[in-house]
Tab-separated table of C-alpha atoms in Angstrom:
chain	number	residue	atom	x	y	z
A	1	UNK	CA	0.000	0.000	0.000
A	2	UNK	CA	1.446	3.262	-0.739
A	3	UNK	CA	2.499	5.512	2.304
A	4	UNK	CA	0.664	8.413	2.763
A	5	UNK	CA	3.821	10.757	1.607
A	6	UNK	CA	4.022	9.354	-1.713
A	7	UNK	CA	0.287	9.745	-2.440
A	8	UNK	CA	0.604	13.491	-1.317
A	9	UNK	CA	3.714	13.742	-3.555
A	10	UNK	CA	1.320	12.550	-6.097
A	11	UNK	CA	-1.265	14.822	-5.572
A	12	UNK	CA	1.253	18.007	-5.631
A	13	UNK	CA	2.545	16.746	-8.844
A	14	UNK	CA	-1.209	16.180	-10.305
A	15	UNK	CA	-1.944	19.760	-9.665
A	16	UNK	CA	1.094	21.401	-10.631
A	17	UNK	CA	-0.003	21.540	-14.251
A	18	UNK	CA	-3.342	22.976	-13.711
A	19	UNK	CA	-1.316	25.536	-10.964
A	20	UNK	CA	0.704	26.644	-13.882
A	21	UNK	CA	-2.052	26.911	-16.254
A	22	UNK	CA	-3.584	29.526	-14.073
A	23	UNK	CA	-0.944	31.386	-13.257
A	24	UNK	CA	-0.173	31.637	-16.746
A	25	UNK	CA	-3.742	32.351	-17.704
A	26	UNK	CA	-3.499	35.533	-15.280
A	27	UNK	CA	-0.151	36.848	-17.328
A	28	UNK	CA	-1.549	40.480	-18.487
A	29	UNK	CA	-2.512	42.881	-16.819
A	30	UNK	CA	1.514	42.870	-15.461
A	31	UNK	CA	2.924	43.153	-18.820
A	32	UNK	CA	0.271	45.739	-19.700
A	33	UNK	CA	2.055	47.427	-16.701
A	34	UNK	CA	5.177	47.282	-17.845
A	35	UNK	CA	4.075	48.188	-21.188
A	36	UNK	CA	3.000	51.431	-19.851
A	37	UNK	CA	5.681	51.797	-17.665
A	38	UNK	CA	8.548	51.369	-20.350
A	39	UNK	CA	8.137	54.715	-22.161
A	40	UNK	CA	9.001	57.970	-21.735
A	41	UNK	CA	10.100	57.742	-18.234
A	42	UNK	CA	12.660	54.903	-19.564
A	43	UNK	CA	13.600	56.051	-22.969
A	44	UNK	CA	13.910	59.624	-22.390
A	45	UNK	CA	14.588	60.253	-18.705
A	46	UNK	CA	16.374	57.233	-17.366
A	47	UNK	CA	18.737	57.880	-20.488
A	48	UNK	CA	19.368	61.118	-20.028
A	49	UNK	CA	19.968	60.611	-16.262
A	50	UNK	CA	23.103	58.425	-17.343
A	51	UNK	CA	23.723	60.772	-19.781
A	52	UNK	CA	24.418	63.857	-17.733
A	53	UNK	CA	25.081	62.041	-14.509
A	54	UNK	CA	26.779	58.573	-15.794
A	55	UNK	CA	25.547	55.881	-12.452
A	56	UNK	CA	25.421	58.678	-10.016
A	57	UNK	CA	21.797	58.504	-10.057
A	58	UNK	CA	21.176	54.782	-10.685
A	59	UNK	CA	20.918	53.801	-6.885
A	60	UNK	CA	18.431	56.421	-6.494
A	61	UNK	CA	16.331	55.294	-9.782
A	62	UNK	CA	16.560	51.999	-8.380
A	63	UNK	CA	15.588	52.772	-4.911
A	64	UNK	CA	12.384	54.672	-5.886
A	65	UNK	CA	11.725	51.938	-7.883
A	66	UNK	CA	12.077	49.803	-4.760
A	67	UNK	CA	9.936	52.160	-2.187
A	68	UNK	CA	7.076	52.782	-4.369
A	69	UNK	CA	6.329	48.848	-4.763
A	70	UNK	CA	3.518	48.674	-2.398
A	71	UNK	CA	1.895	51.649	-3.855
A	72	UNK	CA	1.467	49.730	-6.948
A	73	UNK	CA	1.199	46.702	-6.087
A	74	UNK	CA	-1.905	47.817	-4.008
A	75	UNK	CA	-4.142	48.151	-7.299
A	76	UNK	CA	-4.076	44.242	-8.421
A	77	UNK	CA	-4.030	43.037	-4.512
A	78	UNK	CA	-7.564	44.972	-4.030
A	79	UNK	CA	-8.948	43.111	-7.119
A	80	UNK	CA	-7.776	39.833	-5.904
A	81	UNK	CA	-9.749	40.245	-2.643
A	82	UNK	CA	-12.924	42.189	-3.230
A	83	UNK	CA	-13.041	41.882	-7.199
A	84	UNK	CA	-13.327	45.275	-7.996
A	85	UNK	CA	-10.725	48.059	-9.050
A	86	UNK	CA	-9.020	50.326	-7.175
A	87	UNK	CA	-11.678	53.370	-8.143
A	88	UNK	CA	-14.695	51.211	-6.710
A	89	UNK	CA	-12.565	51.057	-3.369
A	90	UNK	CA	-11.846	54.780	-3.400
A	91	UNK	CA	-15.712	55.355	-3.777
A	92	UNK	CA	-16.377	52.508	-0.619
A	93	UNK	CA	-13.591	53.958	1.369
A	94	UNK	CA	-13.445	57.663	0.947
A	95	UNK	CA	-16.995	58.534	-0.583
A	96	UNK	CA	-17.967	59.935	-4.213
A	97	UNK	CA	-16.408	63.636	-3.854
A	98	UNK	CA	-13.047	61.633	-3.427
A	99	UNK	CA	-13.298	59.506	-6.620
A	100	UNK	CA	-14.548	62.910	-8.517
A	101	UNK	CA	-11.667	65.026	-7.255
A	102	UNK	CA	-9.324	62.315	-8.452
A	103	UNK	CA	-10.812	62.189	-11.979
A	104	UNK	CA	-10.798	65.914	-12.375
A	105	UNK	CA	-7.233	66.039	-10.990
A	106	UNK	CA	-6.280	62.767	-13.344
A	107	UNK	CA	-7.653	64.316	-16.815
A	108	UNK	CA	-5.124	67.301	-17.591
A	109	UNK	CA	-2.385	65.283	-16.159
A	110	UNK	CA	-3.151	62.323	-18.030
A	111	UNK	CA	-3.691	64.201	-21.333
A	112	UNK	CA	-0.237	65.645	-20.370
A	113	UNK	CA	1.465	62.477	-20.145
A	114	UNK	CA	-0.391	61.178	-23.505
A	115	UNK	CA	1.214	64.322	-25.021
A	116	UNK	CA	4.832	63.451	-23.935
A	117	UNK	CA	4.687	59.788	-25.157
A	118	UNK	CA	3.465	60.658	-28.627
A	119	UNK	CA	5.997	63.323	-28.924
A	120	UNK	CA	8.892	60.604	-28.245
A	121	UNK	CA	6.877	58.518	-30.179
A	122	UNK	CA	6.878	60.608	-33.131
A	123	UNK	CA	10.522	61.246	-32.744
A	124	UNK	CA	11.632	57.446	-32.705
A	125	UNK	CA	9.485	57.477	-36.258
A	126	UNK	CA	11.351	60.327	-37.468
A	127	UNK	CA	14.645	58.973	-36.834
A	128	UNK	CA	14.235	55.863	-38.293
A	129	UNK	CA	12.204	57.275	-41.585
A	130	UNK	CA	12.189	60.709	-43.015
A	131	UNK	CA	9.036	62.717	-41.996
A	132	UNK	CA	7.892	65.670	-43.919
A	133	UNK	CA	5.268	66.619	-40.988
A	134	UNK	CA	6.060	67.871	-37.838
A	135	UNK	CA	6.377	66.040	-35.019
A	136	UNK	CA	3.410	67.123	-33.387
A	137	UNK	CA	1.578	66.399	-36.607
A	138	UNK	CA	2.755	63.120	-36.546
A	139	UNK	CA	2.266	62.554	-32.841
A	140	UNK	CA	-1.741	63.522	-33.259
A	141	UNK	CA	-1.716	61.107	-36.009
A	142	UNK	CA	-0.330	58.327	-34.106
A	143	UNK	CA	-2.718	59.055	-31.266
A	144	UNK	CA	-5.990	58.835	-33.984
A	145	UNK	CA	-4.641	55.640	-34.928
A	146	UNK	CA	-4.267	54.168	-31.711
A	147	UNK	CA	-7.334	55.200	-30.303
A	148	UNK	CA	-8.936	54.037	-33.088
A	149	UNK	CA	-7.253	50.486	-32.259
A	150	UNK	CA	-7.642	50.733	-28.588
A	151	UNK	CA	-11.485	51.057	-29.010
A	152	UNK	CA	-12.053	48.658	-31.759
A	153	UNK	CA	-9.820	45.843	-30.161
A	154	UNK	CA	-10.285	46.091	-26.525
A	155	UNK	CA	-8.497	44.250	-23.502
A	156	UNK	CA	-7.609	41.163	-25.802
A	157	UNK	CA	-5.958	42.828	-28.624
A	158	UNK	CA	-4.100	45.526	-26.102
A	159	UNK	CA	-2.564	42.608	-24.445
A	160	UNK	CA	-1.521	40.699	-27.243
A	161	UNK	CA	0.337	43.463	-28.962
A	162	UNK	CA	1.285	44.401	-25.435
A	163	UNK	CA	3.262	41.134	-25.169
A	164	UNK	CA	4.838	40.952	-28.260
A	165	UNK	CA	6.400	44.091	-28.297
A	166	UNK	CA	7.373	44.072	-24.805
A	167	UNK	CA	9.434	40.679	-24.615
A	168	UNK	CA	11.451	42.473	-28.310
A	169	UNK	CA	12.617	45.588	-26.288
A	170	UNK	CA	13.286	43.793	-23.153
A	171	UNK	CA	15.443	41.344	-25.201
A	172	UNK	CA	17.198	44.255	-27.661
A	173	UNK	CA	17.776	46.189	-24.255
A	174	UNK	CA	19.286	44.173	-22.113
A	175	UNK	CA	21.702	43.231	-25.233
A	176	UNK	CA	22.393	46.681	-25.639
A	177	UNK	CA	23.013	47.497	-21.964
A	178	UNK	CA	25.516	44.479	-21.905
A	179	UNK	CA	27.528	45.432	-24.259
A	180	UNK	CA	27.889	49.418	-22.709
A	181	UNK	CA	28.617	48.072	-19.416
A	182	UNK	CA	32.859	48.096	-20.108
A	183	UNK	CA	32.373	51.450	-21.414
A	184	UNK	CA	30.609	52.869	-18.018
A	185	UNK	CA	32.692	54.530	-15.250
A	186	UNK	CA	31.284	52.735	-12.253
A	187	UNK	CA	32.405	55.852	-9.844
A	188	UNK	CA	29.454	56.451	-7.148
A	189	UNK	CA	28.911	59.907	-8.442
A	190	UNK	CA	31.256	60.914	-11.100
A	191	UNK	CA	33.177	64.498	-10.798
A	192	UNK	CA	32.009	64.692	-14.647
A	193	UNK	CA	27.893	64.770	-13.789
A	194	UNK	CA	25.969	67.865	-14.615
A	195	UNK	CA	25.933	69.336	-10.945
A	196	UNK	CA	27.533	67.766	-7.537
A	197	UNK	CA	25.619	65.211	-5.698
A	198	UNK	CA	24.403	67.742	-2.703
A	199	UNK	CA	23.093	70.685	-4.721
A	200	UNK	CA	19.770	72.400	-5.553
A	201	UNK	CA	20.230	71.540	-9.302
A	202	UNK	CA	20.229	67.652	-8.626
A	203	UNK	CA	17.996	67.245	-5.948
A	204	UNK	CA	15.775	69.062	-8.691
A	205	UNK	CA	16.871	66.816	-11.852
A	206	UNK	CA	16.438	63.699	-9.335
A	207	UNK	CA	12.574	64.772	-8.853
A	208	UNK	CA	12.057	65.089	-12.153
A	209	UNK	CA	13.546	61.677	-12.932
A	210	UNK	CA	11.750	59.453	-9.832
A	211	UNK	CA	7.986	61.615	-11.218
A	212	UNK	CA	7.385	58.578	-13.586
A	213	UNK	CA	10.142	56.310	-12.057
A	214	UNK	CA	9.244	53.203	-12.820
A	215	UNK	CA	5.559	54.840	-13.632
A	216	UNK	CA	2.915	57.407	-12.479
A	217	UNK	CA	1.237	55.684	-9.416
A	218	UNK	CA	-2.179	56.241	-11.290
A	219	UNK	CA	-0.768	53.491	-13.226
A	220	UNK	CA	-1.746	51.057	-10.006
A	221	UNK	CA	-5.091	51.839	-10.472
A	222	UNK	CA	-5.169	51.345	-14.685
A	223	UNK	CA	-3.644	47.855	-13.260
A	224	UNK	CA	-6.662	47.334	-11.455
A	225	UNK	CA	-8.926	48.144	-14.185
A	226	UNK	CA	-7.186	46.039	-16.251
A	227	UNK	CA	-7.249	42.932	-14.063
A	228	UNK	CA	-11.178	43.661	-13.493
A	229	UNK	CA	-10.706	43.340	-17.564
A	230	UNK	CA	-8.844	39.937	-17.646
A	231	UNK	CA	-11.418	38.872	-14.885
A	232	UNK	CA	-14.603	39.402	-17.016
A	233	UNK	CA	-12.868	37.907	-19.906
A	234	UNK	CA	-12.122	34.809	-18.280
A	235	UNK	CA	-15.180	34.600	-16.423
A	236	UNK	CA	-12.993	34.277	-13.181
A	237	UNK	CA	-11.297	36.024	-10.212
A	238	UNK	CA	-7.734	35.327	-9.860
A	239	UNK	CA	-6.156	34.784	-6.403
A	240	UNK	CA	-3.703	37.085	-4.576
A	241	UNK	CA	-0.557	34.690	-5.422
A	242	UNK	CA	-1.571	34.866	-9.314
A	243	UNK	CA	-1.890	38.638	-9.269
A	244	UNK	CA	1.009	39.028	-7.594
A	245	UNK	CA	3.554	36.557	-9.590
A	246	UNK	CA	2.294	38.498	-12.666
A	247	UNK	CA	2.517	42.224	-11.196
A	248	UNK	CA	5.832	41.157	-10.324
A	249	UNK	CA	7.261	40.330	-13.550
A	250	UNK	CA	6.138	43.214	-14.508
A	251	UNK	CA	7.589	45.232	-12.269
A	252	UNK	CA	11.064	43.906	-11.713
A	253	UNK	CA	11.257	43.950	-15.932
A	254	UNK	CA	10.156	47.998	-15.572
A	255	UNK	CA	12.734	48.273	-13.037
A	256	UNK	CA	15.653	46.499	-14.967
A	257	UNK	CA	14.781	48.146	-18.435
A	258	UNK	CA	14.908	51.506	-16.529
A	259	UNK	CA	18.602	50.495	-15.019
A	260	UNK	CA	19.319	49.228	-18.616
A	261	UNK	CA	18.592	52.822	-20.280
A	262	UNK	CA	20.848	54.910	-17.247
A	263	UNK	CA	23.908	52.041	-18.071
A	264	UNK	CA	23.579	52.986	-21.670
A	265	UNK	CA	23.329	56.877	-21.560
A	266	UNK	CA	26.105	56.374	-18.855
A	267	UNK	CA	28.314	54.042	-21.333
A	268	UNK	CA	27.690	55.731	-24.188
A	269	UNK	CA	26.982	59.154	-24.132
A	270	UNK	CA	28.490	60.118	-20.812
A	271	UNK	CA	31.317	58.393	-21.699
A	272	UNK	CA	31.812	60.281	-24.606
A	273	UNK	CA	30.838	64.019	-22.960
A	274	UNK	CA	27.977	63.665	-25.787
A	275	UNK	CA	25.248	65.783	-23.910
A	276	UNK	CA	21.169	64.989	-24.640
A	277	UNK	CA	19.547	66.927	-27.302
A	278	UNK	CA	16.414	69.149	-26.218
A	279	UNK	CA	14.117	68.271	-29.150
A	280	UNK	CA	12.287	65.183	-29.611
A	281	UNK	CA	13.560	63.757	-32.619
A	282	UNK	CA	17.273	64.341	-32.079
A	283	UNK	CA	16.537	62.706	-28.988
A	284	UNK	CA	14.834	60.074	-30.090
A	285	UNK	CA	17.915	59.693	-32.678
A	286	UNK	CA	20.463	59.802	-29.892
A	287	UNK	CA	18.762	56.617	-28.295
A	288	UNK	CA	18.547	54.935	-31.693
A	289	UNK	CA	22.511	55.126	-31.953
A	290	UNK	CA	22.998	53.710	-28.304
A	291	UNK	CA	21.879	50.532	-29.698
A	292	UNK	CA	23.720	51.069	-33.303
A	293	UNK	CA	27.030	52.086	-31.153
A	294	UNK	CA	26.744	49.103	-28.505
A	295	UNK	CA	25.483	46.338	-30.660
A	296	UNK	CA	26.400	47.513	-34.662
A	297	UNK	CA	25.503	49.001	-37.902
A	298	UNK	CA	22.929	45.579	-38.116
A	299	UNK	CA	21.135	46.781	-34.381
A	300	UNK	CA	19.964	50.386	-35.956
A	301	UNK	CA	16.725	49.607	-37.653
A	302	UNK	CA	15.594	46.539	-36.352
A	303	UNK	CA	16.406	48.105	-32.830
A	304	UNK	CA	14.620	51.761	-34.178
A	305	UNK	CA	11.817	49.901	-35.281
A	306	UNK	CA	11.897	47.478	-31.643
A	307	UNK	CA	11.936	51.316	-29.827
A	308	UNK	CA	9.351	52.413	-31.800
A	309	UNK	CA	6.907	49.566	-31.869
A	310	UNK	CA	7.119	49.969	-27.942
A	311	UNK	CA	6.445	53.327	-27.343
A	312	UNK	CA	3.794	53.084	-30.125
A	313	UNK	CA	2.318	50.547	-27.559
A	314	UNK	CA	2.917	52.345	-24.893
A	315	UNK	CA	1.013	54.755	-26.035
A	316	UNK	CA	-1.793	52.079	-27.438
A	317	UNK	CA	-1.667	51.342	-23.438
A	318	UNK	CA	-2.485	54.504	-22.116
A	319	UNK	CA	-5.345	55.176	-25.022
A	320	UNK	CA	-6.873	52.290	-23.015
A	321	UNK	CA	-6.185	52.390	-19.643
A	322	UNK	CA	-6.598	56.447	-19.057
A	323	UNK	CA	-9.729	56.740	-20.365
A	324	UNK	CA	-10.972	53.358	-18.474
A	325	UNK	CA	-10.039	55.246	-15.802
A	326	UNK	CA	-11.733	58.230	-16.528
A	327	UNK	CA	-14.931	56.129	-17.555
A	328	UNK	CA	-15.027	54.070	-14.576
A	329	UNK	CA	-14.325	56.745	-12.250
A	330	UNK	CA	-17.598	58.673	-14.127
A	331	UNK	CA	-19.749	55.490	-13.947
A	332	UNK	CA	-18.565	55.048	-10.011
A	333	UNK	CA	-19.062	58.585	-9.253
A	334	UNK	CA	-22.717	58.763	-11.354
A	335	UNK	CA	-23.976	55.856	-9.482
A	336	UNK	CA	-26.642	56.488	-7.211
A	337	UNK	CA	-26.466	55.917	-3.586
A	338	UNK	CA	-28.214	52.660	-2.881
A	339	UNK	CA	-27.013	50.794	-5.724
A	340	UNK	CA	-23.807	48.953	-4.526
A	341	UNK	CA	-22.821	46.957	-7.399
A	342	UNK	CA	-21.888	48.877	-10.819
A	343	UNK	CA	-23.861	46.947	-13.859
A	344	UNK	CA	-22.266	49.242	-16.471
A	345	UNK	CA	-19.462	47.939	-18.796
A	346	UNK	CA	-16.279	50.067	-19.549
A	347	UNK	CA	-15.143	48.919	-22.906
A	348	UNK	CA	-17.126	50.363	-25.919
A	349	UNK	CA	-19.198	52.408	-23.799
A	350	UNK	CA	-20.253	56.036	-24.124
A	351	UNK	CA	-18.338	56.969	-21.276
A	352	UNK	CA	-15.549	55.159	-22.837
A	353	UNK	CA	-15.346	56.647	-26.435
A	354	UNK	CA	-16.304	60.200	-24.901
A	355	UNK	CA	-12.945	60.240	-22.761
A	356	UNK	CA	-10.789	58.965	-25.303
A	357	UNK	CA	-11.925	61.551	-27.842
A	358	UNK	CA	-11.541	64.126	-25.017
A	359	UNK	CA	-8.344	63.227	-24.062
A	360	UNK	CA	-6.578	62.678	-27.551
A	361	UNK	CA	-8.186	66.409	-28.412
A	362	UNK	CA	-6.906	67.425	-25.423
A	363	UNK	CA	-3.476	66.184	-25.704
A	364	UNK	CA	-3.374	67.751	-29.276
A	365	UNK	CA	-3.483	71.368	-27.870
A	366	UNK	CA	-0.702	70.707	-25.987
A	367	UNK	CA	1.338	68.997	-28.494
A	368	UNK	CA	0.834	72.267	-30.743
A	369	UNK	CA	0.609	75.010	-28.121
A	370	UNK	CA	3.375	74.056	-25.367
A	371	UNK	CA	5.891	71.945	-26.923
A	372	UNK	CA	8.501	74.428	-27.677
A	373	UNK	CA	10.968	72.780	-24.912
A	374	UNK	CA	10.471	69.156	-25.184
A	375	UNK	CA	12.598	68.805	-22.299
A	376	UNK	CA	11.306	71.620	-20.358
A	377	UNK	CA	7.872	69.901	-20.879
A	378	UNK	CA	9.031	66.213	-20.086
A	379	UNK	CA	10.858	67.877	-16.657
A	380	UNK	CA	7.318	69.638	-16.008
A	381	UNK	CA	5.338	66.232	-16.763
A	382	UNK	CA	7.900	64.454	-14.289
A	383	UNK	CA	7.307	66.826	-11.500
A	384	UNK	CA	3.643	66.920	-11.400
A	385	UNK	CA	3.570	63.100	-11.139
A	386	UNK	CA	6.046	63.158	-8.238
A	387	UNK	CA	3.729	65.584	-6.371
A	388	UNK	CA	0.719	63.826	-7.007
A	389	UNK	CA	2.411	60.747	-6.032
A	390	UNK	CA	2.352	60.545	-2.009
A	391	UNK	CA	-1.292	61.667	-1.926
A	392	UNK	CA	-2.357	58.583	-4.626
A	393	UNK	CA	0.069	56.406	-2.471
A	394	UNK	CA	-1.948	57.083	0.403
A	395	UNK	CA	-5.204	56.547	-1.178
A	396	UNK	CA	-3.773	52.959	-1.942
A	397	UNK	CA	-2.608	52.079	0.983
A	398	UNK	CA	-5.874	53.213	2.940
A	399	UNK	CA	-8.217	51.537	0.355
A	400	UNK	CA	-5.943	48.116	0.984
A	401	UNK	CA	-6.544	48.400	4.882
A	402	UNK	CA	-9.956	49.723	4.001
A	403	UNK	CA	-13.400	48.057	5.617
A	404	UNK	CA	-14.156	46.187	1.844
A	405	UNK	CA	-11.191	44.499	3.059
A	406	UNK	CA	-11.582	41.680	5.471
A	407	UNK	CA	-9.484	42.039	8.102
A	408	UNK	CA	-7.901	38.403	7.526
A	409	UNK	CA	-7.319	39.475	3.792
A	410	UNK	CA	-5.513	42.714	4.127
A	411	UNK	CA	-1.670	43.074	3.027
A	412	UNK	CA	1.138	42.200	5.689
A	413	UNK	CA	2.305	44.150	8.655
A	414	UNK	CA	5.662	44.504	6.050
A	415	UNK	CA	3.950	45.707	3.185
A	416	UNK	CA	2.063	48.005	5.112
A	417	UNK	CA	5.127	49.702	7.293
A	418	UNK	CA	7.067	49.413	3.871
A	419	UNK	CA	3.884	51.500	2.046
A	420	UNK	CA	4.178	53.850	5.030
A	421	UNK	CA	8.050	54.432	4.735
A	422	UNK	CA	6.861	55.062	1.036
A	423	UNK	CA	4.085	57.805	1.591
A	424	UNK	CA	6.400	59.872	4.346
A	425	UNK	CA	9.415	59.671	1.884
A	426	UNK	CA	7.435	60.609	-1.121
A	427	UNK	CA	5.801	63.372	0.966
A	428	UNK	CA	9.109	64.751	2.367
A	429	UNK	CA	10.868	65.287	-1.360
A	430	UNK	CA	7.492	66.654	-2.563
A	431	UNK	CA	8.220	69.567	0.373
A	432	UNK	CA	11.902	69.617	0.235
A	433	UNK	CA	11.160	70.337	-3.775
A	434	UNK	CA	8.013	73.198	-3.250
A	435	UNK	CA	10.487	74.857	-0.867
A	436	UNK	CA	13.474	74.543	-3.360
A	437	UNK	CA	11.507	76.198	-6.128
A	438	UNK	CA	9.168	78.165	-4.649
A	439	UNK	CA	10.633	79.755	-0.941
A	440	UNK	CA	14.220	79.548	-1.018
C-alpha cells in the first residue's frame, strides 16, 4: 500500500499543471504594466539621467523603484480580494467627492502624459524614416490611430500586442546594456555629472527623474482596471498569489529596463561628454545610436523599429487604460447611492469613447501650443507626477486596509510599514522640492 507521503507527492505533482495553467492564464494585466511603464520615463529620462550624470543617479532610480512597490502593487491586490478596481474602493472607502476630485485632478495630467509619449513617439518614427510633418503632426496622427485600435480591439488585442512588443525591447535592451557596461565609469557619483551630488540643481533633476520612475502611481489603479478586464474575460477572479507573480514580472522587468537605459546613456553618451539633445527627434535619434554604437551598424533599424513599436504601444496602453479610468471613475461617481454593485461595462461604452476623444483632443493642444521645450515639458510632466504621487500612495494604501477588506485578507504588517516608509518619503521630497523652487 502506498504511504501516505508518496500519495501526497502525487497529488502536488497532479496539480502542478493545472497551478501553472492559471498562473499563466493571469499573465496580463503585469505586462500591460510594464508596457505602460517602459516609455518615456525609460527612454527619455532614465537615459538622459546616465547621460548627464553617468551611475550617479542609478541607486536612487533603483531605490524609488524599490519604495514605491507597495503603492502599486496595491491596485491588483484589491482586485484579488474584493473583485473590484481600485476606483470602486476609493468610492467605498473615501466617498464619491473623493473619486470625482481624483478624476478631475487625473484628466489634464493624463492628457499631459499622452502628449509626452506621442511626442517621443513621433521622434523614434522620425529617426528611423524621413518625416515631412512635424512632429506634433505626426504625434496627433499616431494618437488617432491608436485610439482608433484601442477602441475597436479592446483588452484582448491591447494585451496581445502588449506582449509581443514588450518581450522584443526587453530582449534588444538588455543586449544593448551588456555590451555598454565596459564602457561605463562605475564611480558612485562621477566628478564629470551635470551638478555635484548635494546641490539644488540635482535634488531638482532627481525629482524630475523618480515623477514617472518606474511609472505614475495612477498606473496602479489602470492595473486594477485592467485585471477587473482579464477577470470578465475569463469569467474568473484570480487569487492574490496569481496577481502578484504576474505584477511582479512586470515590475522587476520595468525596473531592470529603466537600469538598462541609465547604463547605456552612462556608457555611451556620458562616456563620450555627448550631452542629450532638447528636441524630440534628435533625442529620439540619440537613443537609436545607443543601440547602433553598442550592438552595430545591423542593431539600428531593427532596434529603431523594436523602440518604436514599444512606445507606439505604450502609447496604445495609455489610449486604453486612461480613459478606463476616466470612464469608470464617471460610472462610479454617477452611481446612485443605494445601488452597490456597478452593472455598467467600460469597454465600448459612451463613457468610454467620450474620454478617449476628449483626451486625444486634449493632448493635441498641448502637443501644438506648449511643446517648444520638449525637455522643459518632459521635466514639467515628471514633477507633477512626483507631487501627485504621495497623496495617490496614500489613497492605496488606505483603500488596501480599508473596511471592503476583510481584516484576515488585508496586506502584511511589512507591506504596510514598507507602504508607510513610502508615503512619508514621497511626501518629504514633494516639500523639500516646493520649498526649493518656490521659498528659497
Amino acid at each position: 500500500m502506498p504511504s501516505q507521503d508518496s500519495a501526497s507527492l502525487r497529488d502536488d505533482v497532479a496539480r502542478s499543471p493545472s497551478r501553472a495553467k492559471k498562473y499563466l492564464a493571469a499573465l496580463g494585466p503585469g505586462f500591460l504594466f510594464a508596457g505602460a511603464a517602459i516609455g518615456t520615463s525609460h527612454v527619455v529620462q532614465s537615459t538622459r539621467a546616465g547621460a548627464e550624470y553617468g551611475v550617479g543617479l542609478l541607486g536612487f532610480i533603483l531605490l524609488a523603484v524599490l519604495l514605491k512597490y507597495p503603492s502599486f502593487f496595491f491596485g491588483p491586490f484589491y482586485v484579488s480580494v474584493t473583485g473590484k478596481s481600485l476606483v470602486e474602493g476609493y468610492r467605498q472607502t473615501f466617498g464619491r467627492s473623493v473619486v470625482g476630485l481624483f478624476a478631475l485632478v487625473q484628466i489634464p495630467v493624463t492628457a499631459i502624459i499622452i502628449a509626452a509619449i506621442a511626442i517621443t513617439t513621433a521622434g523614434l518614427a522620425g529617426s528611423i524614416v524621413p518625416l515631412t510633418l512635424s512632429p506634433p503632426t505626426v504625434a496627433v496622427i499616431l494618437i488617432a490611430l491608436c485610439g482608433v485600435l484601442t477602441f475597436a480591439g479592446g483588452y484582448r488585442l491591447l494585451d496581445w500586442v502588449n506582449k509581443v512588443f514588450v518581450v522584443i525591447l526587453s530582449v534588444t535592451t538588455v543586449l544593448a546594456a551588456i555590451v555598454a557596461l565596459p564602457l561605463v565609469d562605475w564611480t558612485f557619483y562621477p566628478a564629470t555629472a551635470a551638478s555635484p551630488l548635494w546641490s539644488v540643481a540635482t535634488f531638482v533633476t532627481l525629482v524630475a527623474v523618480l515623477g514617472l520612475m518606474p511609472s505614475d502611481i495612477t498606473l496602479a489603479v489602470m492595473n486594477s482596471l485592467w485585471s477587473e478586464a482579464r477577470n470578465k474575460t475569463q469569467g474568473k477572479r484570480s487569487d492574490t498569489t496569481a496577481e502578484k507573480i504576474d505584477f511582479n514580472i512586470g515590475y522587476i522587468g520595468a525596473g531592470v529596463l529603466a537600469a538598462c537605459f541609465v547604463i547605456m546613456g552612462a556608457g555611451v553618451m556620458h562616456s563620450q561628454g555627448v550631452s542629450p539633445a532638447d528636441g524630440a527627434v534628435g533625442f529620439a535619434s540619440q537613443v537609436i545610436s545607443l543601440y547602433t554604437s553598442t550592438l552595430g551598424e545591423w542593431s539600428g533599424v531593427v532596434v529603431g523599429i523594436s523602440a518604436f513599436t514599444v512606445m507606439l504601444t505604450t502609447l496604445l496602453t495609455v489610449l486604453d487604460g486612461f480613459p478606463r479610468m476616466i470612464s469608470a471613475s464617471w460610472y462610479t461617481f454617477t452611481r446612485p447611492v443605494g445601488a452597490t454593485e456597478e452593472s455598467r461595462t467600460i469597454e465600448g461604452s459612451p463613457a468610454f469613447l467620450i474620454s478617449l476623444i476628449g483626451l486625444s483632443l486634449f493632448a493635441a493642444v498641448i502637443l501644438y501650443t506648449l511643446m517648444g521645450n520638449f525637455r522643459l515639458f518632459m521635466d514639467f510632466v515628471m514633477v507633477v507626477a512626483f507631487l501627485l504621487s504621495p497623496i495617490l500612495a496614500a489613497l492605496n494604501h488606505f483603500t488596501a486596509n480599508g473596511a471592503t477588506v476583510p481584516v484576515s485578507l488585508r496586506p502584511s504588517k511589512l507591506i504596510n510599514a514598507w507602504s508607510w516608509l513610502a508615503i512619508a518619503t514621497l511626501t518629504l521630497l514633494s516639500v523639500g522640492y516646493i520649498v526649493v523652487q518656490f521659498i528659497m
